[in-house]
PDB file of C-alpha atoms and ligand atoms in Angstrom:
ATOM      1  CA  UNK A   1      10.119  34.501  -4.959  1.00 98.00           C
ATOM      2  CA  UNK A   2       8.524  33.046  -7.718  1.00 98.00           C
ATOM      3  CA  UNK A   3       4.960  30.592  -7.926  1.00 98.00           C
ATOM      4  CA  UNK A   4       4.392  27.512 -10.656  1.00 98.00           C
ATOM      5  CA  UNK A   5       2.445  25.939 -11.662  1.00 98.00           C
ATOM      6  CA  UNK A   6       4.058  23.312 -14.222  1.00 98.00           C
ATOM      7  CA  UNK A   7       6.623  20.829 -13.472  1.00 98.00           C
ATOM      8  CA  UNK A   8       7.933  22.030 -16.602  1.00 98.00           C
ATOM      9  CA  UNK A   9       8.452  25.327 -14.900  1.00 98.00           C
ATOM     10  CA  UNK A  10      10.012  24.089 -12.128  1.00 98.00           C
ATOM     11  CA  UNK A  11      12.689  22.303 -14.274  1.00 98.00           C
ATOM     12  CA  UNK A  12      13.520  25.419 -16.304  1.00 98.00           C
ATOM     13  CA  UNK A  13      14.086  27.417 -13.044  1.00 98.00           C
ATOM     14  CA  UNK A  14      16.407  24.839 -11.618  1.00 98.00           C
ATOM     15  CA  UNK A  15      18.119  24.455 -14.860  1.00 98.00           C
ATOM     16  CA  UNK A  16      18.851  27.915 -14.746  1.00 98.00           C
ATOM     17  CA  UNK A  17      20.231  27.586 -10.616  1.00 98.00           C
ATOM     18  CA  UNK A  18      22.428  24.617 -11.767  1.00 98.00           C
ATOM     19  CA  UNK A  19      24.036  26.291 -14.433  1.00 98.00           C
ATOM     20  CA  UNK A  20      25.344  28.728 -11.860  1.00 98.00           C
ATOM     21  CA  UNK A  21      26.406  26.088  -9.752  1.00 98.00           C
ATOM     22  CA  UNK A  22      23.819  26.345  -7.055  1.00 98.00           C
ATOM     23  CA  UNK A  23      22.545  23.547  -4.497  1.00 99.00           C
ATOM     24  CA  UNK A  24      18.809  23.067  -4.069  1.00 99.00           C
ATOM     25  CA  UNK A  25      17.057  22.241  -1.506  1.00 99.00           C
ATOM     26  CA  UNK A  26      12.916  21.041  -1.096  1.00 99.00           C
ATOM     27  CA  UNK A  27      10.134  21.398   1.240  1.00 99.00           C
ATOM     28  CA  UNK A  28       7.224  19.065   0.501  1.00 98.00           C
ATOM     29  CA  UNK A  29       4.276  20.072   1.967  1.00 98.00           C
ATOM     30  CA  UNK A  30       0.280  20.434   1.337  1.00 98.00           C
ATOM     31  CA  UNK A  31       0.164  23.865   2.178  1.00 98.00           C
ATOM     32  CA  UNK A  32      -2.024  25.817   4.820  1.00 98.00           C
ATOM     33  CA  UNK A  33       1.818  26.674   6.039  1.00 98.00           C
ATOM     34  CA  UNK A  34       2.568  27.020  10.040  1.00 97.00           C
ATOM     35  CA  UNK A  35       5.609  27.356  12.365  1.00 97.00           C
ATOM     36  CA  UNK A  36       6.325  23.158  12.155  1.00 98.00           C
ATOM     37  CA  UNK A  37       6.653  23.916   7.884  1.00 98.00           C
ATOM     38  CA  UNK A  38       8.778  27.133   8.750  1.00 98.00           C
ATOM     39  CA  UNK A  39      11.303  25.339   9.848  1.00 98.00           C
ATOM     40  CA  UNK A  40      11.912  23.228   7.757  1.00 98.00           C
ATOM     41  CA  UNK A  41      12.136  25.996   4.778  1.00 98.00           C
ATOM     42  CA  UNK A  42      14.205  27.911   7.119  1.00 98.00           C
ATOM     43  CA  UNK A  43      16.407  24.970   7.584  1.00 98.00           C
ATOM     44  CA  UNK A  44      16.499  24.419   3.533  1.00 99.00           C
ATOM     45  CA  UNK A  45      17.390  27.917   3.132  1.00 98.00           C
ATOM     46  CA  UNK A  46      20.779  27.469   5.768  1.00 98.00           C
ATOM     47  CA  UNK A  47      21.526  24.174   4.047  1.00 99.00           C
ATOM     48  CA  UNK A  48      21.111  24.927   0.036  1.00 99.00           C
ATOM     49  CA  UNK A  49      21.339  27.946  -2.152  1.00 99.00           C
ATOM     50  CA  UNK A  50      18.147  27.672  -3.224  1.00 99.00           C
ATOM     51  CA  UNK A  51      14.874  26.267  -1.711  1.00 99.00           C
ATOM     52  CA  UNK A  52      11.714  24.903  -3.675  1.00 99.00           C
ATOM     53  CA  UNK A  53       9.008  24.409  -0.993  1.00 99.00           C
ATOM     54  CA  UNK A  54       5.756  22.455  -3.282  1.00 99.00           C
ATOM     55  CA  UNK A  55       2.430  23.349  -1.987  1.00 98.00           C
ATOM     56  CA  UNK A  56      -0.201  20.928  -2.761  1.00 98.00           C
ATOM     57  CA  UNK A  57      -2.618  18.763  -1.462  1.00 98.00           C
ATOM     58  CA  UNK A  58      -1.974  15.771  -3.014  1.00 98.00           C
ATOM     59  CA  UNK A  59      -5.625  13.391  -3.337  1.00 98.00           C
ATOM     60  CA  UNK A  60      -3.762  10.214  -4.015  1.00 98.00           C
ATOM     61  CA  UNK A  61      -3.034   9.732  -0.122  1.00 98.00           C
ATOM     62  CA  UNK A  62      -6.670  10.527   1.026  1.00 98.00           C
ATOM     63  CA  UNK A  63      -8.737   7.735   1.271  1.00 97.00           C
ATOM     64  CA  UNK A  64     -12.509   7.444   0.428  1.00 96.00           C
ATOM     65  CA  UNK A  65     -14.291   9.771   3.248  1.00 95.00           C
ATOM     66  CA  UNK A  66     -11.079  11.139   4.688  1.00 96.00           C
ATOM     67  CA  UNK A  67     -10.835  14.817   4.231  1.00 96.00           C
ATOM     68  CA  UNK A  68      -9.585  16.133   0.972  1.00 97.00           C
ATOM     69  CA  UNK A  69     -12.376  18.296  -0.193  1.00 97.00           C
ATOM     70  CA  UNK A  70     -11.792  19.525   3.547  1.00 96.00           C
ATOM     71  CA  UNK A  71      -8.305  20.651   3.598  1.00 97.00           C
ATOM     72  CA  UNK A  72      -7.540  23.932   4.158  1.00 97.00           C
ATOM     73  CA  UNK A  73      -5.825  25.714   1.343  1.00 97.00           C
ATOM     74  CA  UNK A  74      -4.316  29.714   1.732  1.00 98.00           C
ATOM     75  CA  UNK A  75      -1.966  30.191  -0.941  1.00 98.00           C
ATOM     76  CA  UNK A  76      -1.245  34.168  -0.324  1.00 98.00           C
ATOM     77  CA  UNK A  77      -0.817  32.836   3.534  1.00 98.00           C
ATOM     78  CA  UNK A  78       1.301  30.254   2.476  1.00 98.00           C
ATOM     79  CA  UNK A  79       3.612  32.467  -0.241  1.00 98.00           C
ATOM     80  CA  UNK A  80       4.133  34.919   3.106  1.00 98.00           C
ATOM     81  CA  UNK A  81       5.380  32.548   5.028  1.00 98.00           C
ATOM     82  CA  UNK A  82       7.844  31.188   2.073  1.00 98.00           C
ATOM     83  CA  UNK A  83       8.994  34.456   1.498  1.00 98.00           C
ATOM     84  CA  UNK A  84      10.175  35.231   5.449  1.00 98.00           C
ATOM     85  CA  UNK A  85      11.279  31.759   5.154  1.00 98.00           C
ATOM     86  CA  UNK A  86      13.771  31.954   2.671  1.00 98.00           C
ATOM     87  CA  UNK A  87      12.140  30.386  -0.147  1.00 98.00           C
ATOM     88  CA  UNK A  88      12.588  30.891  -3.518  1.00 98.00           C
ATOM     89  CA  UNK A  89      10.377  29.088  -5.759  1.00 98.00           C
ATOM     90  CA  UNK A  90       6.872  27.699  -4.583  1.00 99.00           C
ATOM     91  CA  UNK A  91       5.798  24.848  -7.059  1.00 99.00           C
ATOM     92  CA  UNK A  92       1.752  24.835  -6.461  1.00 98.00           C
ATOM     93  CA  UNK A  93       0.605  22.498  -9.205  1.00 98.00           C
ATOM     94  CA  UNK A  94      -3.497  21.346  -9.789  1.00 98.00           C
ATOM     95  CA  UNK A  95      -4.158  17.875  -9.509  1.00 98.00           C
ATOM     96  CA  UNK A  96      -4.269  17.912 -13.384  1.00 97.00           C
ATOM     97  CA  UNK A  97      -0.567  18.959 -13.749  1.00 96.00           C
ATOM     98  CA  UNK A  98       0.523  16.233 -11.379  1.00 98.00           C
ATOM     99  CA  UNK A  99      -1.848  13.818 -12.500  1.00 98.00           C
ATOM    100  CA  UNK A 100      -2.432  12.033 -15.842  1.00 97.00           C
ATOM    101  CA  UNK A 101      -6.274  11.202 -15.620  1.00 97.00           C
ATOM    102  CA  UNK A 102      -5.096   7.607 -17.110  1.00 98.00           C
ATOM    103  CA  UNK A 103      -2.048   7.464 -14.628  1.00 96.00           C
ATOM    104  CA  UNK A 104      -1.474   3.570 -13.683  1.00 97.00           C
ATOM    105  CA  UNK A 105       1.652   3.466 -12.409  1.00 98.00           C
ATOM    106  CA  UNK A 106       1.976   4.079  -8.511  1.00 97.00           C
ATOM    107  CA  UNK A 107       5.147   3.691  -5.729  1.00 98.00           C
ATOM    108  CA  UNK A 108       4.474   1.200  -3.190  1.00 97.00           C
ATOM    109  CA  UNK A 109       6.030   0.236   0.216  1.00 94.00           C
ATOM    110  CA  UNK A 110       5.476  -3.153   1.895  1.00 96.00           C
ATOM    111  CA  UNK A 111       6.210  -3.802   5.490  1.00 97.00           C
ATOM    112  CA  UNK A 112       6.884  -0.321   6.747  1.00 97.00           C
ATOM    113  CA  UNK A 113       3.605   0.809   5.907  1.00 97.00           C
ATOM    114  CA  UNK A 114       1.405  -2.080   7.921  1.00 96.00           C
ATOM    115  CA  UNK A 115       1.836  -0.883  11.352  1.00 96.00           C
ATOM    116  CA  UNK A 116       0.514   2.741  12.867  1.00 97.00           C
ATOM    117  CA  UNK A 117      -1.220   5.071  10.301  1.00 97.00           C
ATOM    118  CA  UNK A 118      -0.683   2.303   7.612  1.00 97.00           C
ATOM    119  CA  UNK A 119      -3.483   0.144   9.373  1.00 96.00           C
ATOM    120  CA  UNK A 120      -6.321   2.271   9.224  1.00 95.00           C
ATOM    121  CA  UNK A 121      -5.102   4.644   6.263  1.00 96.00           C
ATOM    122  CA  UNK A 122      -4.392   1.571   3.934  1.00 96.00           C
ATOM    123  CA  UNK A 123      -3.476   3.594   0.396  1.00 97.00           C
ATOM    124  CA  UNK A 124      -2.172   6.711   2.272  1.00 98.00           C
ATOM    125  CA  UNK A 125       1.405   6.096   2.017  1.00 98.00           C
ATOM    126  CA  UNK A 126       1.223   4.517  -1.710  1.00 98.00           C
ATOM    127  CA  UNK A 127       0.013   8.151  -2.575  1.00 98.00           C
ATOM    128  CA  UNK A 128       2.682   9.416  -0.656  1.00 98.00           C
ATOM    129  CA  UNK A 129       5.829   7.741  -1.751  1.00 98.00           C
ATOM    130  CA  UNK A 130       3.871   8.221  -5.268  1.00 98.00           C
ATOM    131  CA  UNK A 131       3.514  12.055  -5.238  1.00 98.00           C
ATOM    132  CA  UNK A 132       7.669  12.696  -3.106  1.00 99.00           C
ATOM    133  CA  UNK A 133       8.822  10.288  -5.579  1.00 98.00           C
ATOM    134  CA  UNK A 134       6.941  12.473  -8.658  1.00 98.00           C
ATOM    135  CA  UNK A 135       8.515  15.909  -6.895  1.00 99.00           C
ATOM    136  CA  UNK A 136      12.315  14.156  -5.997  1.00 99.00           C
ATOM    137  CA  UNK A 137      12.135  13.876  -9.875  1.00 98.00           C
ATOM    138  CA  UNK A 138      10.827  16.735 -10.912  1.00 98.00           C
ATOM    139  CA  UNK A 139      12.778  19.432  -8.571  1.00 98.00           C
ATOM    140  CA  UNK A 140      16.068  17.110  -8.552  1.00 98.00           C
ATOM    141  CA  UNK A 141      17.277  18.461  -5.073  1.00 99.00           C
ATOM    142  CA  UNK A 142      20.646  17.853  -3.076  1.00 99.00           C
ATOM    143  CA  UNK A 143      18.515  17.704   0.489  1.00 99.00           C
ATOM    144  CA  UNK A 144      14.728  17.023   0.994  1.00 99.00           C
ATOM    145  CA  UNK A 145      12.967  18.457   4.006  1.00 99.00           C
ATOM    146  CA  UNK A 146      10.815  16.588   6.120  1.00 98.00           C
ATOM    147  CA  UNK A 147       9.341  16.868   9.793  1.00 98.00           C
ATOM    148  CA  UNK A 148       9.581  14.214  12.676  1.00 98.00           C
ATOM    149  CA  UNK A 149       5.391  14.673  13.502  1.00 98.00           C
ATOM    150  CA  UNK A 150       4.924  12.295  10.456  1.00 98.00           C
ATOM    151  CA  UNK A 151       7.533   9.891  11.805  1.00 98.00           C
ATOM    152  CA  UNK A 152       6.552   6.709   9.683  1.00 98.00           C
ATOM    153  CA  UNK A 153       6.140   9.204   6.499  1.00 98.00           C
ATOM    154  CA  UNK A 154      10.108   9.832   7.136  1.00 98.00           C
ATOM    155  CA  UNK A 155      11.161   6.281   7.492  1.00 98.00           C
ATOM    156  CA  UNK A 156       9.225   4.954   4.493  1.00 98.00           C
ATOM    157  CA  UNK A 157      10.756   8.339   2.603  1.00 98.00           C
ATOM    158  CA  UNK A 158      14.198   7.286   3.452  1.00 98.00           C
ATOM    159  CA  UNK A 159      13.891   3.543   3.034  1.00 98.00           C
ATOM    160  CA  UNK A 160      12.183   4.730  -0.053  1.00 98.00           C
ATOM    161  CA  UNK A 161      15.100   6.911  -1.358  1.00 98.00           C
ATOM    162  CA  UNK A 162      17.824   3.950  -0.486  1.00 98.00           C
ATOM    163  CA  UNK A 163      15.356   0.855  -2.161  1.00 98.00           C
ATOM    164  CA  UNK A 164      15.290   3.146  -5.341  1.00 98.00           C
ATOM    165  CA  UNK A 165      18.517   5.037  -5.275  1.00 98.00           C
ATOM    166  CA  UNK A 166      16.974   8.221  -5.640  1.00 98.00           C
ATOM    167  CA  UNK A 167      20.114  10.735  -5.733  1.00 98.00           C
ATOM    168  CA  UNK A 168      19.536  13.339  -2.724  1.00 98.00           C
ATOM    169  CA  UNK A 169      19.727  13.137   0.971  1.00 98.00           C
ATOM    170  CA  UNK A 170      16.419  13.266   3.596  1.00 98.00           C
ATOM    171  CA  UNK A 171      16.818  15.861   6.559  1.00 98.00           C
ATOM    172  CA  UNK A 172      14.633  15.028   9.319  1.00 98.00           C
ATOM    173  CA  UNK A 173      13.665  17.918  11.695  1.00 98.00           C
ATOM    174  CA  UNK A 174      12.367  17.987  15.081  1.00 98.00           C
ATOM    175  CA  UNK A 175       8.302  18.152  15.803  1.00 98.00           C
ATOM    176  CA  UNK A 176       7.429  22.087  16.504  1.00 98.00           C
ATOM    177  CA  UNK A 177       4.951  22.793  19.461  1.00 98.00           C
ATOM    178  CA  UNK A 178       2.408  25.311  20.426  1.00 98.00           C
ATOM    179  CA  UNK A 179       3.329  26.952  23.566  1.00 98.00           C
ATOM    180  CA  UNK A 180       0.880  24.285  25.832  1.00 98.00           C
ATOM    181  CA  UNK A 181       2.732  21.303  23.986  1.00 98.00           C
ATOM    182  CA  UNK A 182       0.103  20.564  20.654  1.00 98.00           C
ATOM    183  CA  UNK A 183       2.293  19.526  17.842  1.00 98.00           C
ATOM    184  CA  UNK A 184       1.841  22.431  15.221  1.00 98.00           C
ATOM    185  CA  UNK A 185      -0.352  20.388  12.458  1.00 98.00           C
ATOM    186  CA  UNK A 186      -2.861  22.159   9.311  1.00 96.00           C
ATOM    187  CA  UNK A 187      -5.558  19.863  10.807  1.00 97.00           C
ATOM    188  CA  UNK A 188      -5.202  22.025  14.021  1.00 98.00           C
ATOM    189  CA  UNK A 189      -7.568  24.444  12.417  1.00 97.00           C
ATOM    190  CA  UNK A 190      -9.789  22.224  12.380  1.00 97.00           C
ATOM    191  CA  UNK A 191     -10.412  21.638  15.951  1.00 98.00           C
ATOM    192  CA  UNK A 192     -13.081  24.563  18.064  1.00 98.00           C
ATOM    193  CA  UNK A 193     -12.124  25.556  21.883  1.00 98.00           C
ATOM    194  CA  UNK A 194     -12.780  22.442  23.068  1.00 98.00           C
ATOM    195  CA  UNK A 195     -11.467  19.792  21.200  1.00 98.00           C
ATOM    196  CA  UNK A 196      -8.308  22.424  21.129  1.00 98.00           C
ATOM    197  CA  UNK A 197      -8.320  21.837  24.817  1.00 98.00           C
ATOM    198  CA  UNK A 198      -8.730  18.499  25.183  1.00 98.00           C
ATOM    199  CA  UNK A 199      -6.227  17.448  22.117  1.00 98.00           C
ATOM    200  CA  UNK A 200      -3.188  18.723  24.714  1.00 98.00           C
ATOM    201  CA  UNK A 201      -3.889  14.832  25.655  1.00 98.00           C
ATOM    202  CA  UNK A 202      -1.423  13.644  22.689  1.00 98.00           C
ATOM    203  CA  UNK A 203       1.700  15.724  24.082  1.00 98.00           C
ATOM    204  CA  UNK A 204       0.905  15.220  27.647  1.00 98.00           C
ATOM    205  CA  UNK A 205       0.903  11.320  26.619  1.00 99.00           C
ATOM    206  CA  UNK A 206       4.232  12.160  25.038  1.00 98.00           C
ATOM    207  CA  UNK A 207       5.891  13.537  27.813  1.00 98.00           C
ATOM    208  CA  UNK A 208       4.675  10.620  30.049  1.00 98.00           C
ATOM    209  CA  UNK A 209       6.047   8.234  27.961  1.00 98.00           C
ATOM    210  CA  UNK A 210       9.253  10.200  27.246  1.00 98.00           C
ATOM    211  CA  UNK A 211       9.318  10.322  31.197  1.00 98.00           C
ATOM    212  CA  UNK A 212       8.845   6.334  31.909  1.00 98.00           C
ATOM    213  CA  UNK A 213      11.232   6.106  28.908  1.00 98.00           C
ATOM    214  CA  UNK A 214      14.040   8.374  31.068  1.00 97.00           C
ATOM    215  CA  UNK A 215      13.370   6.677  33.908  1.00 98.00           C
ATOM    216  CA  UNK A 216      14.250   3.462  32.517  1.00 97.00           C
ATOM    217  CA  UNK A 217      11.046   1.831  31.500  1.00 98.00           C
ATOM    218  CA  UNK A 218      11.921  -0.824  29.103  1.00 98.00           C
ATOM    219  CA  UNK A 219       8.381  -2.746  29.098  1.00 98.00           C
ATOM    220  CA  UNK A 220       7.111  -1.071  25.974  1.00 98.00           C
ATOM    221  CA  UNK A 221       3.388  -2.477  26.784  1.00 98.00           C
ATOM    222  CA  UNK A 222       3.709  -0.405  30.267  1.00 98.00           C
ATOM    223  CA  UNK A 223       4.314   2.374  28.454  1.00 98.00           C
ATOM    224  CA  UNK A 224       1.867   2.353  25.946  1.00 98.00           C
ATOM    225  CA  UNK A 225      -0.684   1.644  28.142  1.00 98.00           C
ATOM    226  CA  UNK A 226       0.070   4.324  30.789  1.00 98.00           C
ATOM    227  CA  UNK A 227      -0.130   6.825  27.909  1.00 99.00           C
ATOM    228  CA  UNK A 228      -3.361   4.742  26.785  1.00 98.00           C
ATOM    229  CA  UNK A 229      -5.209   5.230  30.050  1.00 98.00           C
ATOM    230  CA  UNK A 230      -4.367   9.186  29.876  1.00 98.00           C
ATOM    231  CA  UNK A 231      -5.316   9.844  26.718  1.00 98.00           C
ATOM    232  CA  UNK A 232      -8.875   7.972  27.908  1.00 98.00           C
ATOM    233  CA  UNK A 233      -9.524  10.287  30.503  1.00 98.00           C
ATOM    234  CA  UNK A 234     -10.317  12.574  28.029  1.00 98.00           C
ATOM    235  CA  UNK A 235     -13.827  12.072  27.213  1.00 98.00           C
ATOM    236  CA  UNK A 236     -13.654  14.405  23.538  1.00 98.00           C
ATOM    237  CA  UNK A 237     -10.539  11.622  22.752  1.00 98.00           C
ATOM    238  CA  UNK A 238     -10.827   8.502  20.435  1.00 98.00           C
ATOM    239  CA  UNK A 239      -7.851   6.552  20.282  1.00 98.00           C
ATOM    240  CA  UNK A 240      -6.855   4.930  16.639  1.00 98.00           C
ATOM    241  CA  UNK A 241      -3.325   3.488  17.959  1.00 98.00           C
ATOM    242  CA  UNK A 242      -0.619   4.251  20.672  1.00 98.00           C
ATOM    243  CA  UNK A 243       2.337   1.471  19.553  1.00 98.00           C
ATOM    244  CA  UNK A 244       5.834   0.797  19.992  1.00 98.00           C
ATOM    245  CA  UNK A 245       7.942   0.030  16.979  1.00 98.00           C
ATOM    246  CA  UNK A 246      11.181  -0.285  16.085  1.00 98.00           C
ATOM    247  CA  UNK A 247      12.631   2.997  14.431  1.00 98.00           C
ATOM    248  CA  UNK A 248      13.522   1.986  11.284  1.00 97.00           C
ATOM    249  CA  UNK A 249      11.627  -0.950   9.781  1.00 97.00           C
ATOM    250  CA  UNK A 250       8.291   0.131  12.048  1.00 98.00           C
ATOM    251  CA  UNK A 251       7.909  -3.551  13.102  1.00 98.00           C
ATOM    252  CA  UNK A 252       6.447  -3.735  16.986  1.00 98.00           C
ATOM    253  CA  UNK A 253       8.349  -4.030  19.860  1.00 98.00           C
ATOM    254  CA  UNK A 254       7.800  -5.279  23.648  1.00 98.00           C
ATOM    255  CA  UNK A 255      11.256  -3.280  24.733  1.00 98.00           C
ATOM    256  CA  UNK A 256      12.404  -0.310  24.407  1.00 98.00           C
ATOM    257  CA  UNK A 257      16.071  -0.524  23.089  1.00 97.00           C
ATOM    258  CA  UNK A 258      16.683   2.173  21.026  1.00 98.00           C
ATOM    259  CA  UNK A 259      15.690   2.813  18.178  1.00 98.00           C
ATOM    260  CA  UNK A 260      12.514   2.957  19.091  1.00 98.00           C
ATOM    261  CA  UNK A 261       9.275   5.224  17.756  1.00 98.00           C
ATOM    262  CA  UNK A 262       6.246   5.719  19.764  1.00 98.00           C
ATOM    263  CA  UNK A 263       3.562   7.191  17.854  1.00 98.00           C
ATOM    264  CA  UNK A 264      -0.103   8.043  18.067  1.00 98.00           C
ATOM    265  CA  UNK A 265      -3.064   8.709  16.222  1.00 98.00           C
ATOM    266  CA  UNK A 266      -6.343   9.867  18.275  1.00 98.00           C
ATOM    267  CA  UNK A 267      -9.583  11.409  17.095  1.00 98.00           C
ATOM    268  CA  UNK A 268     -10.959  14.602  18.729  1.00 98.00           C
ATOM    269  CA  UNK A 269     -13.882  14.929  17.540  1.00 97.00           C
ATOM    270  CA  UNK A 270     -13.940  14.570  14.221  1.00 96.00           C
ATOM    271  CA  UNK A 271     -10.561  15.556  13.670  1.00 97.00           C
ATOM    272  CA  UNK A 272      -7.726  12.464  13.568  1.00 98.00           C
ATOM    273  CA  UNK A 273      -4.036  14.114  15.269  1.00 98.00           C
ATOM    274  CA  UNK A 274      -1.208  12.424  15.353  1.00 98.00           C
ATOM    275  CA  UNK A 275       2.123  12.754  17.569  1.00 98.00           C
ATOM    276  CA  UNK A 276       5.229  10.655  18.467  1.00 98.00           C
ATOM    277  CA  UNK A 277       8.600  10.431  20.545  1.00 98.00           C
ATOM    278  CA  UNK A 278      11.470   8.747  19.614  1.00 98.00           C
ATOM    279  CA  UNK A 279      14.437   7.043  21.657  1.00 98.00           C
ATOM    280  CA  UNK A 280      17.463   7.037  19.950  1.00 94.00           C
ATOM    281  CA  UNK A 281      20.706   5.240  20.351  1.00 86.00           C
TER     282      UNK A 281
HETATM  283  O1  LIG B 301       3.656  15.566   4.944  1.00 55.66           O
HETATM  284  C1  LIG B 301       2.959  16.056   4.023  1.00 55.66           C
HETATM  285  O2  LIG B 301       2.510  17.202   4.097  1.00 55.66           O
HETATM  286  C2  LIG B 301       2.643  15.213   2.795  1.00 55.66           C
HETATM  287  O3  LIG B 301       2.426  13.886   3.136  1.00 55.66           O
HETATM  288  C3  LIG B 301       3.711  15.323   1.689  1.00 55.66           C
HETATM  289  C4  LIG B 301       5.055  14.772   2.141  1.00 55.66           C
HETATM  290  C5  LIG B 301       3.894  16.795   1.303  1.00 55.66           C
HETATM  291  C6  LIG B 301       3.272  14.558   0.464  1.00 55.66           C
HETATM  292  O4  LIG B 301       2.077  15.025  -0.059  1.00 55.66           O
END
């Protein structure tokens, strides 16, 4: 397994895979690899002949006082973890090889991106669609890898991908857990014995909702609000939203005909976790 750091690189080495008739596969992520990122490589490597997994932390969907500087970064970790993976190229740019310092052009997404994280992370998903659109070009893969945890990430990807015929198809894979329920996340590490305690109040909100769901709860605001008053027993949790929306264009719903998305974001502490269930057809 190889690591880059050009784009230029990364071209030459799928050049080379093409010639011999390969399929290639890619794992965004922004490194600091666990299970959840696993996989997805895994999954890439079952899928396509080869599998580029990028590793970088990309500052154009941080916002000012949100935690770039922050972010934890282990790139022998993350190459282990590649390597039992399946991958076979890791593409782990610097901000300056991604980035020209008078860069003005940006990809932006209206609609999906004004309900859930959009709200209070307001440029987050411009940087986003900016720096997947930036790596669909620059890799040129059959199949892009993406996990469920950032549900509204993988809608605006895909809607993304159809608006601007972009030449590859989006896998979406299921959120990986912690044995107690905690969706696997980087920002886990981030959290000390407490707050790790007390953030089990995201997938124990999931599961009650998924319950009420099962049962045949259709009143979306009953729902939300029954997993609202758990999460508030939890005196370390903050909420920033528990919503309904519909599945594809993220617009909010009052009932829950499928597809639906509920998704959260809650502080604990200091450290913002998200998690989500979806009801499909
Ligand atoms: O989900 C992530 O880790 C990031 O948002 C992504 C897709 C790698 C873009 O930087």
């Amino acid at each position: 397994m190889k690591i880059v750091k050009t784009a230029e690189e990364v071209r030459a080495q799928v050049k080379e895979w093409r010639k011999e008739g390969y399929t290639v596969g890619l794992v965004p992520t922004m490194g600091f690899l666990h299970e959840g990122h696993k996989s997805l490589i895994v999954r890439a490597a079952a899928e396509n002949d080869k599998v580029v997994v990028s590793d970088f932390v990309n500052p154009t969907q941080f916002g000012p006082g949100e935690d770039l500087e922050s972010y934890p970064r282990d790139l022998d970790r993350d190459a282990a973890l590649c390597e039992e993976a399946g991958a076979d190229l890791i593409f782990n740019p610097e901000p300056s090889d991604m980035y020209f310092p008078d860069a003005t052009t940006y990809v932006t997404m209206t609609e999906l991106n004004e309900e859930l994280c959009g709200k209070t992370r307001p440029i987050h998903f411009r940087g986003v669609c900016t720096v997947v659109s930036k790596l669909f070009h620059i890799v040129a893969p059959d199949r892009a890898y993406f996990g469920q945890k950032d549900a509204q990430q993988l809608a605006i990807i895909k809607r993304m991908v159809r608006d601007l015929n972009f030449d590859l198809e989006i896998v979406g894979c299921p959120i990986v857990r912690e044995d107690d329920g905690l969706a696997k996340s980087s920002r886990n590490t981030y959290l000390n014995a407490q707050e790790r305690q007390a953030a089990l109040c995201l997938s124990k909100a999931v599961k009650l909702g998924q319950q009420m769901a099962a049962a045949g709860e259709k009143d979306a605001a009953k729902v939300v609000g029954a997993m609202k008053e758990l999460i508030e027993k939890e005196p370390l949790a903050r909420i920033d939203y528990v919503e309904a929306v519909n599945g594809i264009n993220m617009r909010p719903v009052e009932t829950l005909d499928a597809p639906v998305l509920v998704a959260m974001a809650v502080y604990i502490g200091k450290t913002r976790l998200i998690d989500n269930f979806i009801i499909e057809e």
